[in-house]
Structures are given as structure tokens and as C-alpha cells.
Tab-separated table of C-alpha atoms in Angstrom:
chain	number	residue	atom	x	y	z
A	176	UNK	CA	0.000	0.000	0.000
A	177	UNK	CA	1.004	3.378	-0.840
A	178	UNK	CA	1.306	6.232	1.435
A	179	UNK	CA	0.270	9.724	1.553
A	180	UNK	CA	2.608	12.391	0.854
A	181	UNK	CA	1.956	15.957	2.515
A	182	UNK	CA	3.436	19.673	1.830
A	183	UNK	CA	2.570	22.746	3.560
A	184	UNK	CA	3.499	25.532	1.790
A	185	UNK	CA	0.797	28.175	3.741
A	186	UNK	CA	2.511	29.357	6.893
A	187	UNK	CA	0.517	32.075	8.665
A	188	UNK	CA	1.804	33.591	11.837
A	189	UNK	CA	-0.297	35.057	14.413
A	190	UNK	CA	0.778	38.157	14.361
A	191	UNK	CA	0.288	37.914	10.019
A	192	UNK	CA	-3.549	36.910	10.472
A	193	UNK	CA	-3.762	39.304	13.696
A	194	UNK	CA	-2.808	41.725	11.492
A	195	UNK	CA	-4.893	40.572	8.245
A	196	UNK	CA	-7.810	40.727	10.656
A	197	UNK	CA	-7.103	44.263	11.997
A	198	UNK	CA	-6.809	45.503	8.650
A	199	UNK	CA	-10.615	44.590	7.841
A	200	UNK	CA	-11.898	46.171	10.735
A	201	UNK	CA	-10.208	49.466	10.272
A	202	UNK	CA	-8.835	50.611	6.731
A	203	UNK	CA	-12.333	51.297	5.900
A	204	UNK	CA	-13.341	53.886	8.893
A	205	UNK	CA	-17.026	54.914	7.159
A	206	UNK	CA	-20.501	53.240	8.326
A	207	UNK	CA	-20.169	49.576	6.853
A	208	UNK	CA	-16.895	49.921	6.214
A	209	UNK	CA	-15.596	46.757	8.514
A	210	UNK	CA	-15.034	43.532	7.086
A	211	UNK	CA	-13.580	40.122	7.991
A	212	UNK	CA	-12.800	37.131	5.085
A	213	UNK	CA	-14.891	34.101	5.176
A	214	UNK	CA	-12.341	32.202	5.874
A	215	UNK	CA	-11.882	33.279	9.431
A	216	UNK	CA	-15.527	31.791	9.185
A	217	UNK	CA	-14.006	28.057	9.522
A	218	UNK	CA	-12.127	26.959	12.738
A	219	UNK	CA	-12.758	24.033	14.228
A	220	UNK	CA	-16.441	25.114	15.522
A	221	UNK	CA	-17.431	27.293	12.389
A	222	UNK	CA	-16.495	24.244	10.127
A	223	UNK	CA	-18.644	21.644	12.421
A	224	UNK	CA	-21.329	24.302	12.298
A	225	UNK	CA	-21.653	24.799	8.464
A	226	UNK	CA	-21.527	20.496	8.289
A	227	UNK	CA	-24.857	20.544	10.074
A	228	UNK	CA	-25.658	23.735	7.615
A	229	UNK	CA	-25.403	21.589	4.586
A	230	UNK	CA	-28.275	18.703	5.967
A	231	UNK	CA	-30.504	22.180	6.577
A	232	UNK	CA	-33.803	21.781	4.512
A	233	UNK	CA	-33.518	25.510	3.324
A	234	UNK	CA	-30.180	24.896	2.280
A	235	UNK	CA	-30.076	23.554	-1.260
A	236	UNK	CA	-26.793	23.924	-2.765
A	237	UNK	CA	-24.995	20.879	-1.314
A	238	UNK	CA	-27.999	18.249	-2.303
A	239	UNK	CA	-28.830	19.433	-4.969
A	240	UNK	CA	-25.008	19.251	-6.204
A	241	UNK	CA	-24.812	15.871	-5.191
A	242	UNK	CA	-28.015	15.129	-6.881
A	243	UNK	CA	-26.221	16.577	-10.201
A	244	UNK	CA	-23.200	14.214	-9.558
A	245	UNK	CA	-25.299	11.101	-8.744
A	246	UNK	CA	-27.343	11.476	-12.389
A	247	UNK	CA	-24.569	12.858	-14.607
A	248	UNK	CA	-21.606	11.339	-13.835
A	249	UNK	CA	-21.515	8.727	-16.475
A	250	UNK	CA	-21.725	11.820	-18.865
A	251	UNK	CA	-19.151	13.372	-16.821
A	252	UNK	CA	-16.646	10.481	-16.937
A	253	UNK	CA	-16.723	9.900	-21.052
A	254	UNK	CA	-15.705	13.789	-21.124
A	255	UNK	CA	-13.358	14.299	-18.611
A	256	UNK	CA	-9.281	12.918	-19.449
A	257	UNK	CA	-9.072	8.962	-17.960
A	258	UNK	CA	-5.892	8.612	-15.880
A	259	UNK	CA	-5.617	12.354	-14.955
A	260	UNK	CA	-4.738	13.952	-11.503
A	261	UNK	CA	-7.648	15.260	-9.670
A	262	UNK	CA	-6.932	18.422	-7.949
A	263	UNK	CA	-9.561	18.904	-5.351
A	264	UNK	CA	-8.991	22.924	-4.424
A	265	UNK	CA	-10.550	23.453	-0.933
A	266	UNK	CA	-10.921	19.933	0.051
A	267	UNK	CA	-12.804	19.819	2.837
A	268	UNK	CA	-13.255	16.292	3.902
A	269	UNK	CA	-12.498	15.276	0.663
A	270	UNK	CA	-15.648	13.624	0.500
A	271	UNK	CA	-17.244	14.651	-3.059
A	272	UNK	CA	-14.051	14.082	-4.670
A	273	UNK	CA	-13.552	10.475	-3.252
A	274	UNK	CA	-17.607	9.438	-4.146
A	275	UNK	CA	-15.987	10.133	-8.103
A	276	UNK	CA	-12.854	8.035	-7.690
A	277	UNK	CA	-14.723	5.274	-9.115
A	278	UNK	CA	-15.996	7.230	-12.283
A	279	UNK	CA	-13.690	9.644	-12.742
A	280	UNK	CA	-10.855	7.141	-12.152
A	281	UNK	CA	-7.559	9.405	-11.604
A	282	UNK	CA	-4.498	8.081	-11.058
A	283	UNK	CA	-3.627	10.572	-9.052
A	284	UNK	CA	-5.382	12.468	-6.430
A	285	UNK	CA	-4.138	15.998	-4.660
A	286	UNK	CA	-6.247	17.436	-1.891
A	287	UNK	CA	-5.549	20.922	-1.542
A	288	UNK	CA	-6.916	23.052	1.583
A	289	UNK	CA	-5.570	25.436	4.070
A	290	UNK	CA	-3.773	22.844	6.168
A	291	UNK	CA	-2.535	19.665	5.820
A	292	UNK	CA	-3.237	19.084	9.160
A	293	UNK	CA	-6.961	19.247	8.748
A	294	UNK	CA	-6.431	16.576	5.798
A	295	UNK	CA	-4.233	13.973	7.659
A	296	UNK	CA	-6.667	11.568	9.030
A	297	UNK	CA	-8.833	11.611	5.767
A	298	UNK	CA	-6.266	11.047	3.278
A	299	UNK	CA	-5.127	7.949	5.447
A	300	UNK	CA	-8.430	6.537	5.482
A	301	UNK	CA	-8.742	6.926	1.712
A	302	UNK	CA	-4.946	5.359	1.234
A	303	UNK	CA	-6.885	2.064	2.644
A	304	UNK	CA	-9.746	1.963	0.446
A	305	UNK	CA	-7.469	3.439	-2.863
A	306	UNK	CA	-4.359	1.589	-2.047
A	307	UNK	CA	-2.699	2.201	-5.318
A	308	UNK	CA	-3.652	5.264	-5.935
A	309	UNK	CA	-1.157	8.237	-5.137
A	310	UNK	CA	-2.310	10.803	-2.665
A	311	UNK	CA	-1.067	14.370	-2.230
A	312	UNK	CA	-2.239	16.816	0.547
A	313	UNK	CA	-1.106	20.338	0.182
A	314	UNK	CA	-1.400	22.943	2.422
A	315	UNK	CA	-2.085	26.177	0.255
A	316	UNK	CA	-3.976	29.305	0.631
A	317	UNK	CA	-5.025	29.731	-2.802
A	318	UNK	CA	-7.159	32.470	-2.680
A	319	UNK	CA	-4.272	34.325	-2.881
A	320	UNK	CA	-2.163	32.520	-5.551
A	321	UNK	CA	-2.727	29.198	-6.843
A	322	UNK	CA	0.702	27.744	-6.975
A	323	UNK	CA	1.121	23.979	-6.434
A	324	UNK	CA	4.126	22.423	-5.417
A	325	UNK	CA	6.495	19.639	-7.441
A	326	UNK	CA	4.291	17.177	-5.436
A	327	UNK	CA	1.353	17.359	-7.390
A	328	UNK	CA	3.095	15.993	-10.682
A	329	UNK	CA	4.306	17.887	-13.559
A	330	UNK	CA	1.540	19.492	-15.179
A	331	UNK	CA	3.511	18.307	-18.375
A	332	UNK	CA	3.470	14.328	-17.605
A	333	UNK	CA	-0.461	13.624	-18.128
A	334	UNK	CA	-3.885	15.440	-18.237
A	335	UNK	CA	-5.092	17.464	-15.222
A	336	UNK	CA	-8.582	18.021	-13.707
A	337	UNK	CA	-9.034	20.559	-11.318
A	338	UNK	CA	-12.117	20.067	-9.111
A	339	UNK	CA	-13.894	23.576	-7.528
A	340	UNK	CA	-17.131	22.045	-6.437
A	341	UNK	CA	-19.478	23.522	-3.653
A	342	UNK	CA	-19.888	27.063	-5.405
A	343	UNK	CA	-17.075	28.144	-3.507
A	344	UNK	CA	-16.435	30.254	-6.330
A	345	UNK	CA	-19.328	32.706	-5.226
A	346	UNK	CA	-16.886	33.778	-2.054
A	347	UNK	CA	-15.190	35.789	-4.971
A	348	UNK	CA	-15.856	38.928	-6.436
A	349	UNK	CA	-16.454	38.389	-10.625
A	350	UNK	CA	-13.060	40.221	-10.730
A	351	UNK	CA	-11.545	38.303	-8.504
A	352	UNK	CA	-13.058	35.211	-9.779
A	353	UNK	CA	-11.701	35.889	-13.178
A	354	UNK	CA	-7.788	36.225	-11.959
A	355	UNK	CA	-8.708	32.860	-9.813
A	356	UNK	CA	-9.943	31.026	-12.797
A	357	UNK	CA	-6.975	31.977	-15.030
A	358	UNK	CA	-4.708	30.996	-12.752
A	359	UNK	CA	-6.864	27.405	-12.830
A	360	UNK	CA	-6.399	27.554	-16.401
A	361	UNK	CA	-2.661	28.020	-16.073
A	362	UNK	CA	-2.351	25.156	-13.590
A	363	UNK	CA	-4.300	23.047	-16.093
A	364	UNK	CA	-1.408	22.369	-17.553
A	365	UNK	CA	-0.072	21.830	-21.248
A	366	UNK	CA	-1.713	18.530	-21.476
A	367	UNK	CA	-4.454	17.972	-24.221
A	368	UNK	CA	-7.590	17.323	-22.392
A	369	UNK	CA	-7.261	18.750	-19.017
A	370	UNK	CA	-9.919	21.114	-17.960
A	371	UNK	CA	-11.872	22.179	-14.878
A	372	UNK	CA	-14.955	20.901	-13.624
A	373	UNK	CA	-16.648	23.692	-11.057
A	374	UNK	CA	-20.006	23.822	-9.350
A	375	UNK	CA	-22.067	26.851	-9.309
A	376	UNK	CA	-24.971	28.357	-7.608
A	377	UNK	CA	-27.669	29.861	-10.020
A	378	UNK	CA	-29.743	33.084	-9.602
A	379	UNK	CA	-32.942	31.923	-8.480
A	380	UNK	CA	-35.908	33.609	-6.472
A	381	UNK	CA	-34.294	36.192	-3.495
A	382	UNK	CA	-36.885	34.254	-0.833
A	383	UNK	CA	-34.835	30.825	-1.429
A	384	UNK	CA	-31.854	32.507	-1.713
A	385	UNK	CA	-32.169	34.590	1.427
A	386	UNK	CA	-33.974	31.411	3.260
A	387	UNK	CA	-30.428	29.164	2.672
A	388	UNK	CA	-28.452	31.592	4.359
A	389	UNK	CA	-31.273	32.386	7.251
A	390	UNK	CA	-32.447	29.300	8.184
A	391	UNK	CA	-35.031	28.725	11.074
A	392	UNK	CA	-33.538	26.733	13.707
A	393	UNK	CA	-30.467	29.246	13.424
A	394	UNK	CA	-27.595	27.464	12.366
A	395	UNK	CA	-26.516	29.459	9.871
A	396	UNK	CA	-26.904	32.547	12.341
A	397	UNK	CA	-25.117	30.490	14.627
A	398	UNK	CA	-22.055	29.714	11.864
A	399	UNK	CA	-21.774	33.711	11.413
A	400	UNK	CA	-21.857	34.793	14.862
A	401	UNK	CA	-18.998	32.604	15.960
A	402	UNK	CA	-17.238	34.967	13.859
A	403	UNK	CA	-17.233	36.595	17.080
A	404	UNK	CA	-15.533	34.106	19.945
A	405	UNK	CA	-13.241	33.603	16.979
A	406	UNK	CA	-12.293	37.351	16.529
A	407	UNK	CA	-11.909	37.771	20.388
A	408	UNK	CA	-9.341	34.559	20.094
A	409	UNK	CA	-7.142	35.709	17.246
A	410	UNK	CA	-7.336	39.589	17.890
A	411	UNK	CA	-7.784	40.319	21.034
A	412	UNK	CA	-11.097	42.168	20.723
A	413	UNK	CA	-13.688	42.416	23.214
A	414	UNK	CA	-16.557	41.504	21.121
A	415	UNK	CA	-19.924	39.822	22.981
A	416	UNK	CA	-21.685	37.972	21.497
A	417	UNK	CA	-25.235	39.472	22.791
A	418	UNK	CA	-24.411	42.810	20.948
A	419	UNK	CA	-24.622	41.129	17.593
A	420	UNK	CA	-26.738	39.693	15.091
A	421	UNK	CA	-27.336	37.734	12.211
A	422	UNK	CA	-28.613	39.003	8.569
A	423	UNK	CA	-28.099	37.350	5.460
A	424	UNK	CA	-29.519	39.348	2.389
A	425	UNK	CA	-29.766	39.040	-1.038
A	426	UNK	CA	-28.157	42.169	-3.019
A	427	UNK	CA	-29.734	41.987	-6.518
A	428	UNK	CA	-27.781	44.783	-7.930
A	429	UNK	CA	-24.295	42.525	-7.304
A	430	UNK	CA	-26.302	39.217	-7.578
A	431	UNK	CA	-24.436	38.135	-4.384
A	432	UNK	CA	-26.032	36.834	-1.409
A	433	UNK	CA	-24.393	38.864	1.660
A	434	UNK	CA	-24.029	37.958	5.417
A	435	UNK	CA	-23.394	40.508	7.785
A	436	UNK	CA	-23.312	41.127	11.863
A	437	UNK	CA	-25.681	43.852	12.582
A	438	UNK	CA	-24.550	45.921	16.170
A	439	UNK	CA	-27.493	46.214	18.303
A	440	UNK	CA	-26.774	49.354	19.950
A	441	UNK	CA	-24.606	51.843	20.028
A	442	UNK	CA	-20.822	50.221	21.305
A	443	UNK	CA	-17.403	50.522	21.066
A	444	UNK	CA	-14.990	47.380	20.325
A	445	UNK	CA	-11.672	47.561	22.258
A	446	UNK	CA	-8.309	45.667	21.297
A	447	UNK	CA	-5.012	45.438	22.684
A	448	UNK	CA	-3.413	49.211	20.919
A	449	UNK	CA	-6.893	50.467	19.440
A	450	UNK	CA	-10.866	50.385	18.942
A	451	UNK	CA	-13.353	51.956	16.721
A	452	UNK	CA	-16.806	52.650	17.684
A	453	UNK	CA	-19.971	51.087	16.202
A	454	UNK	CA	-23.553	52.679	15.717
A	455	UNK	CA	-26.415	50.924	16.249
A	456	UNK	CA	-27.823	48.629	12.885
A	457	UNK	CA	-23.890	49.180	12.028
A	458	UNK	CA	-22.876	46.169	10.304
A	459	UNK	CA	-19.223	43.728	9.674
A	460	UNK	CA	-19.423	42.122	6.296
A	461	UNK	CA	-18.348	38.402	6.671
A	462	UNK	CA	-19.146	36.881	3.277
A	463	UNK	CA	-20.577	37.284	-0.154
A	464	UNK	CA	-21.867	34.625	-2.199
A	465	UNK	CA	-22.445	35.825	-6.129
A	466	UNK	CA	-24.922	33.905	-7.950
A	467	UNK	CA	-24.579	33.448	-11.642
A	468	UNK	CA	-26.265	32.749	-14.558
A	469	UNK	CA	-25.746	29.964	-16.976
A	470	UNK	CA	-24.534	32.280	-19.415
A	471	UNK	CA	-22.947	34.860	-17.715
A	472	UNK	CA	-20.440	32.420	-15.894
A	473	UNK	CA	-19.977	30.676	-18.834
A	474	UNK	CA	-18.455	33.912	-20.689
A	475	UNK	CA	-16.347	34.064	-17.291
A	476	UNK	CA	-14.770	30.748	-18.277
A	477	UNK	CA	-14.617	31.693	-21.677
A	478	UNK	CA	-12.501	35.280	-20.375
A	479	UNK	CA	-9.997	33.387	-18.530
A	480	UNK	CA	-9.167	30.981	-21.155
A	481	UNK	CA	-11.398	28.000	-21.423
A	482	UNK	CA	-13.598	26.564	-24.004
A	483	UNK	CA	-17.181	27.066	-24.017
A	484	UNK	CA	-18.411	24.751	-21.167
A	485	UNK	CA	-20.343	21.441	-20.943
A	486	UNK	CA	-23.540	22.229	-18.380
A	487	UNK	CA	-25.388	20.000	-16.521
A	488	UNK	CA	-28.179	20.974	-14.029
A	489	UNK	CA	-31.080	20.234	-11.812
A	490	UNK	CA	-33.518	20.752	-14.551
A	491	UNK	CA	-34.694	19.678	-18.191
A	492	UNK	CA	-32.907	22.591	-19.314
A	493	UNK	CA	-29.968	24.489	-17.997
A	494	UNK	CA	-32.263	28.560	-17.770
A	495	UNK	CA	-33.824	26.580	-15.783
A	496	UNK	CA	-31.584	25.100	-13.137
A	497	UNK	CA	-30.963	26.113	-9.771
A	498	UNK	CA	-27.568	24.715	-9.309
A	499	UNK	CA	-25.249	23.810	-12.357
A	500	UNK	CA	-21.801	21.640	-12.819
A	501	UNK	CA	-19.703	22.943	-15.682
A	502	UNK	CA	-17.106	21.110	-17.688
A	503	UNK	CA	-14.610	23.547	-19.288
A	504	UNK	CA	-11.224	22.150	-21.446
A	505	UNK	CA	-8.394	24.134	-20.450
């Protein structure tokens, strides 16, 4: 049996993220003006709590994805390169990439998430069920840059497939999608038949939208106002937790899907060598989640360098879907 290789190439101090944090909060002093990146959203609590978000009735996107997988995968398979090296970016559990192995068939497969810490015990457990099949785990912010290491294979010796599923491509702006995607395209590779295959969450009615991101037993509330113990932890901010709520809206002039904590009165927030002071229905932007169309993310593809996609959805026609996996040749 083989055994997993791992590479950490994202190394993060505390006084970087401290910092990174800081920077949210304050460069922007007006009304608003206070953010913190989503992906201070996931520590070890915020990660359990948007697991138990994804078996939420109101929240669609992860069953109805896996619905997509379960009925088009055959279809998926005879387009997708046989043989190639699956890079799962933001692998999670590694779960919907390992439920392919048996269609997709790589002979390769490179997890890449945050830490390779967080991917240990899973890529063991997958070494025993895949025994011959290489496993990578890299450690890699790549919101930032996508740069993977000699590890992964040379892009040159056989097809690649990246794998983006989850519409975790709705955490970026379109411009920032667009410099993401090209640098998927680069890392692609040279190889005829590589390509990426992404999921993506559809504009659909702002009720549905707004419903999966404010659910009714609070979870998703719960998920975003962690934010806050988490802040306190890395910062040093005195942030309670009673002084802030939830609000998830749906921005149809951006097509994005925002969350936001909302200050319930009038406060200031206090850290070790500053503060700044906070009205009341003042808010600290925590995520976006841009909703495409069909077409409109298909021209993104098309902008950063891939052919026009393959499209498979939840309905008889792709206008019509609510959730949609693409299939674009690098």
C-alpha cells in the first residue's frame, strides 16, 4: 500500500492573520466599512457548524449538487481525461471528490486546503480503500495565488482536472473570480484534455436565496456569529456575542447573497493598541456569495481561457436550473 505524501506551503503567523484581521476592521473607517474574510468563518467550531448547515432543509446547494453528480456522472466520466490527476482545491473532507474516484478514475489524487493538518486523518483513510492510488495533501492558501508544489506531478506528464465544487467560487468577487480562474487555467497544464470541472450556484428567487443563508432553527446565524468568539481569540477584541446579530440578504444589484453582523446598539470594540466605535444597525461584512447565470459564468470561463463549457443541471434545461456543474477544457 502506498502512502500519503503531505506539503505545507501556507505558513501564517499570528501576528500575520492578527494583522490581516485588523486591517478589515479598520482601513475602511465609514458606516459599513468593517469587514472580515470568510475564511476566518471556519475553525474548528465554524467548520462543524456549516456540516450541520449543509443537511438544513432551506439549504439547497450541497444536495442538490450531489443530486447533479449522482445522475450525470456517467456523462461526466466519457468527457473528462481517464488517468488524470484530480486536484480537489478546498478539500474539505475530501468527501465529493472520493464518491468520483470510481468514475472519474484518476491516477492521481491531490487534496488541496488550508492545512494539511486538517487533511491527515482523511487522506489515510482513503490510502486504505485506494491503495494504489497516489495521494497528495497540500497545504495552500489559494485564494491568494494558486501555486502547487512539485508534489502534485508535472503538469507536463499527463492530463489534469481541477475540481472547484461547492460554489465556492461565489466567495469571490467576478473580478476576482476571473484572476482565480486563469490561474486554474494556467495550472491546467499543457496537457491535451485537461480542464476544470466547477459547481455553481444559479440566480434563483431572493426568498430561497435569502432562506439558505437564514435558516429557522439558526444554524446558519449560529455559523456567522462565531465569527465573534473567533475574533476575540485571534485579535484580542472584546466583542460579545449578545451585541450582535445575524442578517443574510440578497443584493440583486451585485447578484451576491451577503451575510453581515448587525450591532445592536450603540458600542465601542476595544483591542489590545486600538478600537473603533460602532452605531447601532452598524454592520461587519463576513461573506458574499455571487450567484450566476448559466450564461454569464460561462463567458467568465470563456474570459480566462477556457472553451465554451459542458452544463449540466437540476432541470430539463440548464435557464432553468438552480444549481449547475460545468465542464470547461483548459
Amino acid at each position: 500500500m502506498k502512502t500519503p505524501v503531505f506539503v505545507q506551503l501556507h505558513h501564517d503567523s499570528a501576528e500575520h492573520i492578527r494583522q490581516e484581521l485588523l486591517q478589515g476592521l479598520t482601513v475602511n473607517p465609514q458606516p459599513g466599512g468593517a469587514t472580515v474574510s470568510p475564511k476566518f468563518l471556519y475553525d474548528a467550531l465554524g467548520s462543524r457548524l456549516f456540516e450541520a448547515i449543509t443537511e438544513l432543509p432551506e439549504y439547497y446547494p450541497t444536495r442538490t449538487e450531489a443530486a447533479i453528480f449522482a445522475t450525470h456522472a456517467q456523462a461526466m466520466a466519457r468527457v473528462v481525461p481517464p488517468g488524470a490527476t484530480l486536484i480537489d482545491l478546498g478539500a474539505g473532507n475530501c468527501g465529493k471528490a472520493a464518491g468520483l474516484f470510481g468514475v472519474l478514475a484518476p491516477s492521481r489524487y491531490v487534496a488541496v486546503d488550508i492545512s494539511v493538518d486538517f487533511l491527515r486523518a482523511t487522506l489515510d483513510k482513503l490510502q486504505r480503500q485506494h491503495p494504489a492510488l497516489d495521494l497528495v495533501g497540500v497545504g495552500l492558501d489559494f485564494s491568494h495565488t494558486l501555486d502547487l508544489p512539485p508534489e502534485a506531478g508535472e503538469p507536463g506528464a499527463g492530463p489534469r482536472l481541477l475540481f472547484y465544487p461547492g460554489s465556492s467560487i461565489g466567495n469571490f468577487t467576478p473580478r476576482q473570480a476571473l484572476v482565480f480562474l486563469r490561474q486554474v487555467r494556467a495550472a491546467c497544464g499543457p496537457m491535451v484534455g485537461s480542464g476544470l470541472l466547477i459547481g455553481v450556484d444559479l440566480v434563483k428567487d431572493a426568498a430561497e436565496l435569502e432562506a439558505a443563508y437564514d435558516d429557522a432553527l439558526g444554524v446558519t446565524a449560529a455559523f456567522n456569529r462565531n465569527l465573534i468568539y473567533n475574533l476575540n481569540r485571534l485579535v484580542g477584541t472584546d466583542l460579545r456575542l449578545a451585541d450582535w446579530a445575524h442578517l443574510a440578504l440578497f443584493n440583486r444589484l451585485e447578484s451576491r447573497i451577503e451575510m453581515h453582523l448587525v450591532a445592536q446598539s450603540d458600542l465601542t470594540v476595544r483591542w489590545p493598541g486600538g478600537q473603533r466605535a460602532f452605531s447601532r444597525g452598524e454592520r461587519i461584512h463576513t461573506e458574499n456569495s455571487y450567484k450566476w447565470t448559466v450564461a454569464g459564468f460561462s463567458q467568465l470561463l470563456r474570459e480566462a481561457g477556457f472553451a465554451e463549457p459542458l452544463v449540466w443541471t437540476d432541470a430539463p434545461t440548464a435557464e432553468a436550473g438552480r444549481f449547475a456543474v460545468m465542464w470547461a477544457r483548459a
